[in-house]
């Protein structure tokens, strides 16, 4: 798939900006706090309806304005698609596909596929289990948009069940009422678990192959899904039974804590190198290699499932990879995956990155043409 055009109105620090992507690689060059990541964030929103930086739409709207609009024109195998997302300071979003307002935002997902890689992704290794659950969930949203609905349902049931358990402090719970919430928790939770199992089963071997390649056969990456509810098989019946058993086991603790302790909201995804948890690997380089392997695996998996190469968004990470890893990434991308890259300086790039690249300069929420003189200066070429 190819993103031809992006238009931002009142988005973050952009008042009004049209961006035409004219090459397989676009380098967004600019000083700090100019709007480079904001631009990638707009693409991320079109892809997942989420920003990994903020959760409130208010933060995305240009200060002093009441709404913000992201518009894009995308070419996919079966034709051209216009996407638009209207974000409001207060109130709900409006998502539009080919000028038609969608009743369900779910139908917006899976149209523009993108894999993002930023320094925040190092938290996949260093961060808490929640970070890894968010990561796998976001991948599922793109591949299987119905998952967004499933997860939302699970979270709704979880919230209601938690508020019921909290009441246990003041009154004896009605067993029938608790039973009914248990049933719903199990039904929705089972759907979440089954999909997580499936995606990790597919992703893990691809990531391992990449990791072995990048680390030159010295290290073996294992991605293991460790669900809170451990079933013998990935069948609804088996998960159902394990869920029932575990809820029974934890019932007293749940009531005394007033909180649901059983279910996929407590899942973990373990990353292990050889036999050591990746977190324990101190080296930033190793952590970066691991995340790079995961990102390459995401690209490959989305392409396999969707049947078209997704976009790749590289926020500030390229300059931090050594030249060998940069080139490995480059050989995967070729001109197949449209790639948007942000950087504060071109100097740290291998010159090969500039082939088939378009360079756009970002300055205070505006894209300004890059003069040859500026480019030469950037690259340290005089005359
Ligand atoms: P860096 O190189 O530091 O990563 P960047 O170019 O990626 O910088 P961005 O994160 O894209 O920077 O943009 C940050 C700028 O956007 C800041 O100046 C910030 O004040 C501004 N900004 C963010 N949200 C809004 C908003 N809602 N309204 C106006 N300006 C905003
Ligand atoms: Mg940035």
CSV table of C-alpha atoms and ligand atoms in Angstrom, one decimal:
chain,number,residue,atom,x,y,z
A,1,UNK,CA,0.0,0.0,0.0
A,2,UNK,CA,1.1,3.5,-0.6
A,3,UNK,CA,0.2,6.7,1.1
A,4,UNK,CA,0.2,9.4,-1.6
A,5,UNK,CA,-1.1,12.4,0.3
A,6,UNK,CA,-1.7,13.5,3.8
A,7,UNK,CA,-3.4,16.7,4.9
A,8,UNK,CA,-3.4,18.1,8.4
A,9,UNK,CA,-5.7,20.8,9.7
A,10,UNK,CA,-5.3,22.1,13.2
A,11,UNK,CA,-3.5,18.9,14.2
A,12,UNK,CA,-0.9,19.3,17.0
A,13,UNK,CA,1.3,22.2,15.9
A,14,UNK,CA,0.2,22.1,12.2
A,15,UNK,CA,-2.3,24.7,11.2
A,16,UNK,CA,-2.8,23.6,7.6
A,17,UNK,CA,-0.4,21.4,5.8
A,18,UNK,CA,-0.5,19.2,2.7
A,19,UNK,CA,2.2,16.6,2.3
A,20,UNK,CA,2.6,14.7,-1.0
A,21,UNK,CA,4.7,11.6,-0.7
A,22,UNK,CA,6.6,11.3,-3.9
A,23,UNK,CA,9.2,8.6,-3.1
A,24,UNK,CA,9.3,5.2,-1.4
A,25,UNK,CA,11.2,6.8,1.5
A,26,UNK,CA,10.5,10.2,3.0
A,27,UNK,CA,12.9,11.7,5.5
A,28,UNK,CA,11.5,14.3,7.8
A,29,UNK,CA,14.3,16.5,8.8
A,30,UNK,CA,14.2,19.1,11.5
A,31,UNK,CA,15.3,20.4,14.9
A,32,UNK,CA,13.7,19.2,18.1
A,33,UNK,CA,10.1,20.1,18.8
A,34,UNK,CA,9.2,21.1,15.2
A,35,UNK,CA,6.5,18.6,14.4
A,36,UNK,CA,8.3,15.5,13.0
A,37,UNK,CA,6.8,13.0,15.4
A,38,UNK,CA,3.5,14.8,15.2
A,39,UNK,CA,3.3,13.9,11.5
A,40,UNK,CA,4.0,10.3,12.2
A,41,UNK,CA,1.5,10.3,14.9
A,42,UNK,CA,-1.2,11.5,12.4
A,43,UNK,CA,-0.4,8.4,10.3
A,44,UNK,CA,-0.5,6.2,13.3
A,45,UNK,CA,-4.0,7.5,14.2
A,46,UNK,CA,-5.2,6.7,10.7
A,47,UNK,CA,-3.8,3.2,11.1
A,48,UNK,CA,-4.8,2.3,14.7
A,49,UNK,CA,-7.1,5.1,15.8
A,50,UNK,CA,-4.7,5.4,18.7
A,51,UNK,CA,-1.7,7.5,19.5
A,52,UNK,CA,0.9,5.9,21.6
A,53,UNK,CA,1.8,9.3,23.1
A,54,UNK,CA,-1.6,10.5,24.4
A,55,UNK,CA,-5.0,9.2,25.1
A,56,UNK,CA,-7.1,12.4,25.0
A,57,UNK,CA,-8.1,13.9,21.7
A,58,UNK,CA,-7.9,17.3,23.3
A,59,UNK,CA,-4.1,17.1,23.2
A,60,UNK,CA,-4.1,16.4,19.5
A,61,UNK,CA,-6.1,19.5,18.5
A,62,UNK,CA,-4.0,22.6,17.8
A,63,UNK,CA,-4.1,24.8,21.0
A,64,UNK,CA,-6.9,27.3,20.8
A,65,UNK,CA,-8.9,25.4,18.2
A,66,UNK,CA,-11.9,23.2,18.7
A,67,UNK,CA,-11.3,20.4,16.2
A,68,UNK,CA,-8.7,18.9,14.0
A,69,UNK,CA,-8.8,16.9,10.8
A,70,UNK,CA,-6.4,14.4,9.3
A,71,UNK,CA,-7.1,13.5,5.7
A,72,UNK,CA,-5.2,11.0,3.5
A,73,UNK,CA,-5.3,9.4,0.1
A,74,UNK,CA,-4.0,5.9,0.0
A,75,UNK,CA,-3.5,3.4,-2.9
A,76,UNK,CA,-4.1,-0.2,-2.2
A,77,UNK,CA,-4.1,-3.2,-4.5
A,78,UNK,CA,-7.8,-2.9,-5.2
A,79,UNK,CA,-7.8,0.9,-5.7
A,80,UNK,CA,-7.6,4.3,-4.1
A,81,UNK,CA,-9.1,5.1,-0.7
A,82,UNK,CA,-9.7,8.4,1.0
A,83,UNK,CA,-9.6,8.4,4.7
A,84,UNK,CA,-10.5,11.2,7.1
A,85,UNK,CA,-10.5,11.5,10.8
A,86,UNK,CA,-12.1,14.5,12.6
A,87,UNK,CA,-10.9,14.8,16.2
A,88,UNK,CA,-12.7,17.1,18.6
A,89,UNK,CA,-11.6,19.1,21.6
A,90,UNK,CA,-14.8,17.8,23.3
A,91,UNK,CA,-16.9,15.0,21.9
A,92,UNK,CA,-16.7,12.0,19.7
A,93,UNK,CA,-14.5,11.5,16.6
A,94,UNK,CA,-15.9,11.2,13.1
A,95,UNK,CA,-14.2,8.7,10.9
A,96,UNK,CA,-14.8,8.8,7.1
A,97,UNK,CA,-13.9,6.3,4.4
A,98,UNK,CA,-14.4,7.5,0.8
A,99,UNK,CA,-16.4,10.5,2.1
A,100,UNK,CA,-18.9,8.2,3.9
A,101,UNK,CA,-19.2,8.6,7.7
A,102,UNK,CA,-18.7,5.3,9.5
A,103,UNK,CA,-21.2,4.2,12.1
A,104,UNK,CA,-18.7,1.9,13.6
A,105,UNK,CA,-15.1,3.2,14.0
A,106,UNK,CA,-14.0,-0.4,13.9
A,107,UNK,CA,-14.5,-0.3,10.1
A,108,UNK,CA,-11.8,2.3,9.9
A,109,UNK,CA,-9.2,-0.1,11.2
A,110,UNK,CA,-7.1,-2.3,8.9
A,111,UNK,CA,-7.3,0.1,5.9
A,112,UNK,CA,-4.0,1.8,6.4
A,113,UNK,CA,-1.5,-0.7,7.9
A,114,UNK,CA,1.6,0.6,9.5
A,115,UNK,CA,4.4,-0.5,11.8
A,116,UNK,CA,5.9,2.1,14.0
A,117,UNK,CA,9.3,2.0,15.5
A,118,UNK,CA,10.4,4.7,18.0
A,119,UNK,CA,12.6,4.9,21.0
A,120,UNK,CA,9.5,4.3,23.1
A,121,UNK,CA,9.5,0.8,21.7
A,122,UNK,CA,12.5,0.0,23.8
A,123,UNK,CA,9.9,-0.2,26.6
A,124,UNK,CA,8.8,-3.4,25.0
A,125,UNK,CA,11.9,-4.9,26.6
A,126,UNK,CA,12.3,-2.6,29.6
A,127,UNK,CA,8.7,-1.8,30.4
A,128,UNK,CA,6.0,-3.5,32.4
A,129,UNK,CA,3.6,-6.3,31.1
A,130,UNK,CA,1.0,-3.7,30.2
A,131,UNK,CA,3.3,-2.2,27.5
A,132,UNK,CA,3.6,-5.6,25.9
A,133,UNK,CA,-0.1,-6.2,26.1
A,134,UNK,CA,-0.7,-2.9,24.4
A,135,UNK,CA,1.8,-3.8,21.7
A,136,UNK,CA,0.2,-7.1,20.8
A,137,UNK,CA,-3.3,-5.7,21.0
A,138,UNK,CA,-2.4,-2.9,18.6
A,139,UNK,CA,-1.0,-5.4,16.2
A,140,UNK,CA,-4.2,-7.4,16.4
A,141,UNK,CA,-6.3,-4.3,15.8
A,142,UNK,CA,-4.6,-4.0,12.4
A,143,UNK,CA,-4.7,-7.6,11.4
A,144,UNK,CA,-8.1,-8.5,12.8
A,145,UNK,CA,-10.1,-5.3,13.4
A,146,UNK,CA,-12.9,-7.2,15.1
A,147,UNK,CA,-10.5,-7.7,18.0
A,148,UNK,CA,-10.9,-4.0,18.9
A,149,UNK,CA,-14.5,-4.8,19.6
A,150,UNK,CA,-13.7,-8.0,21.5
A,151,UNK,CA,-11.2,-6.2,23.7
A,152,UNK,CA,-13.5,-3.3,24.3
A,153,UNK,CA,-16.2,-5.8,25.4
A,154,UNK,CA,-13.8,-7.5,27.7
A,155,UNK,CA,-12.8,-4.3,29.3
A,156,UNK,CA,-16.4,-3.2,29.8
A,157,UNK,CA,-17.2,-6.5,31.6
A,158,UNK,CA,-14.0,-6.3,33.7
A,159,UNK,CA,-14.9,-2.8,34.9
A,160,UNK,CA,-18.4,-3.8,35.9
A,161,UNK,CA,-17.2,-6.9,37.6
A,162,UNK,CA,-14.6,-4.9,39.5
A,163,UNK,CA,-17.3,-2.5,40.7
A,164,UNK,CA,-19.4,-5.4,41.9
A,165,UNK,CA,-16.4,-6.9,43.8
A,166,UNK,CA,-15.8,-3.5,45.4
A,167,UNK,CA,-19.3,-3.7,46.9
A,168,UNK,CA,-18.2,-6.9,48.7
A,169,UNK,CA,-16.6,-4.6,51.3
A,170,UNK,CA,-20.0,-3.4,52.4
A,171,UNK,CA,-22.5,-6.2,51.6
A,172,UNK,CA,-22.6,-9.9,50.9
A,173,UNK,CA,-22.5,-10.5,47.1
A,174,UNK,CA,-25.4,-12.1,45.4
A,175,UNK,CA,-23.9,-15.3,44.1
A,176,UNK,CA,-26.2,-15.3,41.0
A,177,UNK,CA,-25.1,-11.8,40.1
A,178,UNK,CA,-21.4,-12.7,40.5
A,179,UNK,CA,-21.9,-15.9,38.5
A,180,UNK,CA,-23.4,-13.9,35.7
A,181,UNK,CA,-20.5,-11.6,35.5
A,182,UNK,CA,-18.1,-14.5,35.8
A,183,UNK,CA,-19.7,-16.0,32.8
A,184,UNK,CA,-19.4,-12.9,30.7
A,185,UNK,CA,-15.8,-12.4,31.8
A,186,UNK,CA,-15.0,-15.9,30.7
A,187,UNK,CA,-16.8,-15.6,27.4
A,188,UNK,CA,-15.1,-12.3,26.4
A,189,UNK,CA,-11.8,-13.2,28.0
A,190,UNK,CA,-11.6,-16.5,26.1
A,191,UNK,CA,-11.9,-14.6,22.8
A,192,UNK,CA,-9.0,-12.3,23.8
A,193,UNK,CA,-6.8,-15.1,24.9
A,194,UNK,CA,-7.4,-17.2,21.8
A,195,UNK,CA,-6.4,-14.3,19.5
A,196,UNK,CA,-3.3,-13.5,21.5
A,197,UNK,CA,-2.2,-17.1,21.4
A,198,UNK,CA,-2.7,-17.2,17.6
A,199,UNK,CA,-0.8,-14.0,16.8
A,200,UNK,CA,2.1,-14.8,19.1
A,201,UNK,CA,2.4,-18.3,17.6
A,202,UNK,CA,2.7,-16.7,14.2
A,203,UNK,CA,4.9,-13.7,15.1
A,204,UNK,CA,7.4,-15.5,17.4
A,205,UNK,CA,9.2,-17.7,14.7
A,206,UNK,CA,9.5,-14.8,12.3
A,207,UNK,CA,11.0,-12.6,15.1
A,208,UNK,CA,13.4,-15.4,16.1
A,209,UNK,CA,14.7,-15.8,12.5
A,210,UNK,CA,15.3,-12.1,12.2
A,211,UNK,CA,16.9,-11.9,15.6
A,212,UNK,CA,19.3,-14.8,14.8
A,213,UNK,CA,20.2,-13.0,11.5
A,214,UNK,CA,20.8,-9.6,13.1
A,215,UNK,CA,22.8,-11.0,16.1
A,216,UNK,CA,24.8,-13.2,13.7
A,217,UNK,CA,23.6,-16.5,15.1
A,218,UNK,CA,24.9,-15.8,18.6
A,219,UNK,CA,21.6,-15.3,20.3
A,220,UNK,CA,18.2,-16.9,20.2
A,221,UNK,CA,15.1,-14.9,20.8
A,222,UNK,CA,12.0,-16.6,22.3
A,223,UNK,CA,8.7,-14.8,22.6
A,224,UNK,CA,6.4,-16.7,25.0
A,225,UNK,CA,2.8,-15.8,25.7
A,226,UNK,CA,2.2,-16.4,29.4
A,227,UNK,CA,-1.5,-16.0,29.9
A,228,UNK,CA,-2.9,-15.5,33.4
A,229,UNK,CA,-5.4,-18.2,32.6
A,230,UNK,CA,-3.3,-21.2,31.4
A,231,UNK,CA,-5.3,-23.7,29.4
A,232,UNK,CA,-4.0,-27.0,28.1
A,233,UNK,CA,-5.1,-26.3,24.6
A,234,UNK,CA,-6.1,-23.2,22.6
A,235,UNK,CA,-9.7,-24.3,22.3
A,236,UNK,CA,-12.7,-22.4,23.8
A,237,UNK,CA,-13.6,-25.4,25.9
A,238,UNK,CA,-10.2,-25.8,27.4
A,239,UNK,CA,-9.8,-22.1,28.1
A,240,UNK,CA,-13.3,-21.9,29.5
A,241,UNK,CA,-12.5,-24.7,32.0
A,242,UNK,CA,-9.2,-23.2,33.0
A,243,UNK,CA,-10.9,-19.8,33.6
A,244,UNK,CA,-13.7,-21.4,35.8
A,245,UNK,CA,-11.1,-23.2,37.8
A,246,UNK,CA,-8.9,-20.2,38.4
A,247,UNK,CA,-11.8,-17.9,39.3
A,248,UNK,CA,-12.8,-20.5,41.9
A,249,UNK,CA,-9.3,-20.6,43.2
A,250,UNK,CA,-8.9,-16.9,43.5
A,251,UNK,CA,-12.5,-16.0,44.7
A,252,UNK,CA,-11.6,-15.2,48.2
A,253,UNK,CA,-8.7,-13.0,47.3
A,254,UNK,CA,-10.7,-11.2,44.7
A,255,UNK,CA,-13.5,-10.4,47.1
A,256,UNK,CA,-11.1,-9.2,49.8
A,257,UNK,CA,-9.2,-7.0,47.4
A,258,UNK,CA,-12.3,-5.9,45.5
A,259,UNK,CA,-10.6,-6.5,42.2
A,260,UNK,CA,-10.6,-9.0,39.4
A,261,UNK,CA,-7.4,-11.0,39.6
A,262,UNK,CA,-8.1,-13.5,36.8
A,263,UNK,CA,-8.1,-12.9,33.1
A,264,UNK,CA,-6.1,-11.6,30.1
A,265,UNK,CA,-5.7,-8.1,31.6
A,266,UNK,CA,-3.0,-9.8,33.7
A,267,UNK,CA,-1.3,-11.6,30.8
A,268,UNK,CA,2.5,-11.3,30.2
A,269,UNK,CA,4.5,-11.8,27.0
A,270,UNK,CA,8.0,-12.9,27.9
A,271,UNK,CA,11.0,-12.0,25.8
A,272,UNK,CA,13.9,-14.2,26.4
A,273,UNK,CA,17.4,-14.2,24.8
A,274,UNK,CA,19.0,-17.7,25.0
A,275,UNK,CA,17.7,-18.5,28.5
A,276,UNK,CA,17.8,-15.1,30.1
A,277,UNK,CA,14.9,-12.6,30.3
A,278,UNK,CA,15.7,-9.9,27.8
A,279,UNK,CA,15.1,-7.2,30.5
A,280,UNK,CA,18.2,-8.5,32.3
A,281,UNK,CA,20.3,-7.8,29.3
A,282,UNK,CA,21.9,-4.5,30.1
A,283,UNK,CA,23.1,-3.5,26.7
A,284,UNK,CA,21.1,-0.9,24.9
A,285,UNK,CA,22.4,-2.4,21.6
A,286,UNK,CA,21.0,-5.8,22.4
A,287,UNK,CA,17.7,-4.3,23.4
A,288,UNK,CA,17.6,-2.4,20.1
A,289,UNK,CA,18.4,-5.5,18.1
A,290,UNK,CA,15.6,-7.3,19.8
A,291,UNK,CA,13.1,-4.6,19.1
A,292,UNK,CA,14.3,-4.3,15.5
A,293,UNK,CA,13.8,-8.0,15.1
A,294,UNK,CA,10.2,-7.7,16.5
A,295,UNK,CA,9.4,-4.8,14.2
A,296,UNK,CA,10.7,-6.6,11.1
A,297,UNK,CA,8.6,-9.5,12.1
A,298,UNK,CA,5.5,-7.3,12.4
A,299,UNK,CA,6.2,-5.9,8.9
A,300,UNK,CA,6.5,-9.4,7.5
A,301,UNK,CA,3.5,-10.8,9.4
A,302,UNK,CA,1.2,-7.9,8.3
A,303,UNK,CA,2.3,-8.4,4.7
A,304,UNK,CA,1.6,-12.1,4.9
A,305,UNK,CA,-1.9,-11.7,6.4
A,306,UNK,CA,-3.0,-8.5,4.6
A,307,UNK,CA,-1.4,-9.4,1.3
A,308,UNK,CA,0.2,-5.9,0.9
A,309,UNK,CA,3.3,-4.3,2.4
A,310,UNK,CA,2.4,-2.0,5.3
A,311,UNK,CA,4.0,1.4,5.9
A,312,UNK,CA,7.0,1.7,8.2
A,313,UNK,CA,7.3,4.7,10.5
A,314,UNK,CA,10.7,5.2,12.0
A,315,UNK,CA,10.7,7.9,14.6
A,316,UNK,CA,14.2,8.9,15.6
A,317,UNK,CA,15.6,5.4,15.8
A,318,UNK,CA,17.6,5.1,12.6
A,319,UNK,CA,20.5,7.3,13.6
A,320,UNK,CA,20.7,5.2,16.8
A,321,UNK,CA,21.3,1.9,14.9
A,322,UNK,CA,24.8,1.1,13.9
A,323,UNK,CA,25.6,1.0,10.2
A,324,UNK,CA,25.3,-2.8,10.0
A,325,UNK,CA,21.8,-2.8,11.5
A,326,UNK,CA,20.8,0.2,9.4
A,327,UNK,CA,21.8,-1.7,6.3
A,328,UNK,CA,20.0,-4.8,7.4
A,329,UNK,CA,16.9,-2.8,7.8
A,330,UNK,CA,17.4,-1.1,4.5
A,331,UNK,CA,17.8,-4.4,2.7
A,332,UNK,CA,14.4,-5.5,4.0
A,333,UNK,CA,12.7,-2.3,3.2
A,334,UNK,CA,14.2,-1.9,-0.3
A,335,UNK,CA,11.5,0.1,-2.1
A,336,UNK,CA,8.8,-2.3,-1.1
A,337,UNK,CA,7.7,-0.8,2.2
A,338,UNK,CA,6.9,2.9,2.1
A,339,UNK,CA,8.9,4.3,4.9
A,340,UNK,CA,8.7,7.7,6.8
A,341,UNK,CA,11.7,8.5,8.8
A,342,UNK,CA,12.3,11.4,11.2
A,343,UNK,CA,15.7,12.7,12.1
A,344,UNK,CA,17.4,15.8,13.4
A,345,UNK,CA,20.5,15.2,11.3
A,346,UNK,CA,21.3,13.3,8.1
A,347,UNK,CA,24.9,12.8,9.1
A,348,UNK,CA,24.4,9.5,11.0
A,349,UNK,CA,22.7,7.8,8.0
A,350,UNK,CA,24.5,5.6,5.6
A,351,UNK,CA,24.4,7.4,2.3
A,352,UNK,CA,22.4,4.6,0.8
A,353,UNK,CA,19.4,5.7,2.7
A,354,UNK,CA,19.2,8.8,0.6
A,355,UNK,CA,18.7,6.8,-2.6
A,356,UNK,CA,15.1,6.9,-3.6
A,357,UNK,CA,14.4,9.2,-0.7
A,358,UNK,CA,12.4,12.4,-0.6
A,359,UNK,CA,13.7,14.9,2.0
A,360,UNK,CA,11.2,17.3,3.7
A,361,UNK,CA,12.2,19.9,6.2
A,362,UNK,CA,9.9,20.4,9.2
A,363,UNK,CA,10.0,23.8,10.9
A,364,UNK,CA,7.4,24.9,13.5
A,365,UNK,CA,4.5,22.9,12.1
A,366,UNK,CA,5.3,23.6,8.5
A,367,UNK,CA,6.9,21.6,5.8
A,368,UNK,CA,9.4,23.9,4.0
A,369,UNK,CA,11.3,23.1,0.8
A,370,UNK,CA,14.8,22.0,1.4
A,371,UNK,CA,17.3,24.0,-0.7
A,372,UNK,CA,20.4,22.3,-2.2
A,373,UNK,CA,22.6,24.5,-0.1
A,374,UNK,CA,20.9,23.4,3.1
A,375,UNK,CA,21.1,19.8,2.1
A,376,UNK,CA,24.8,20.0,1.3
A,377,UNK,CA,25.4,21.8,4.7
A,378,UNK,CA,23.4,19.0,6.4
A,379,UNK,CA,25.5,16.3,4.8
A,380,UNK,CA,28.7,18.2,5.4
A,381,UNK,CA,29.5,18.6,1.7
A,382,UNK,CA,31.0,22.0,0.8
A,383,UNK,CA,30.7,23.1,-2.8
B,1,LIG,P1,12.0,15.8,18.5
B,1,LIG,O1,13.2,15.9,17.6
B,1,LIG,O2,12.4,16.5,19.8
B,1,LIG,O3,11.4,14.5,18.7
B,1,LIG,P2,9.7,16.6,16.9
B,1,LIG,O4,10.0,17.4,15.7
B,1,LIG,O5,9.5,15.2,16.7
B,1,LIG,O6,10.9,16.8,17.9
B,1,LIG,P3,7.0,16.9,17.8
B,1,LIG,O7,6.8,16.0,19.0
B,1,LIG,O8,6.5,16.4,16.5
B,1,LIG,O9,8.5,17.3,17.8
B,1,LIG,O10,6.4,18.3,18.1
B,1,LIG,C1,6.4,18.9,19.3
B,1,LIG,C2,5.9,20.3,19.2
B,1,LIG,O11,4.5,20.3,18.9
B,1,LIG,C3,6.1,21.0,20.4
B,1,LIG,O12,6.6,22.3,20.1
B,1,LIG,C4,4.8,21.1,21.1
B,1,LIG,O13,4.6,22.3,21.8
B,1,LIG,C5,3.9,21.2,19.8
B,1,LIG,N1,2.5,20.7,20.1
B,1,LIG,C6,2.1,19.5,20.6
B,1,LIG,N2,0.8,19.4,20.7
B,1,LIG,C7,0.3,20.6,20.4
B,1,LIG,C8,-1.0,21.1,20.3
B,1,LIG,N3,-2.1,20.4,20.6
B,1,LIG,N4,-1.1,22.4,19.9
B,1,LIG,C9,0.0,23.1,19.5
B,1,LIG,N5,1.2,22.7,19.6
B,1,LIG,C10,1.4,21.4,20.0
B,2,LIG,MG1,10.1,13.5,17.8
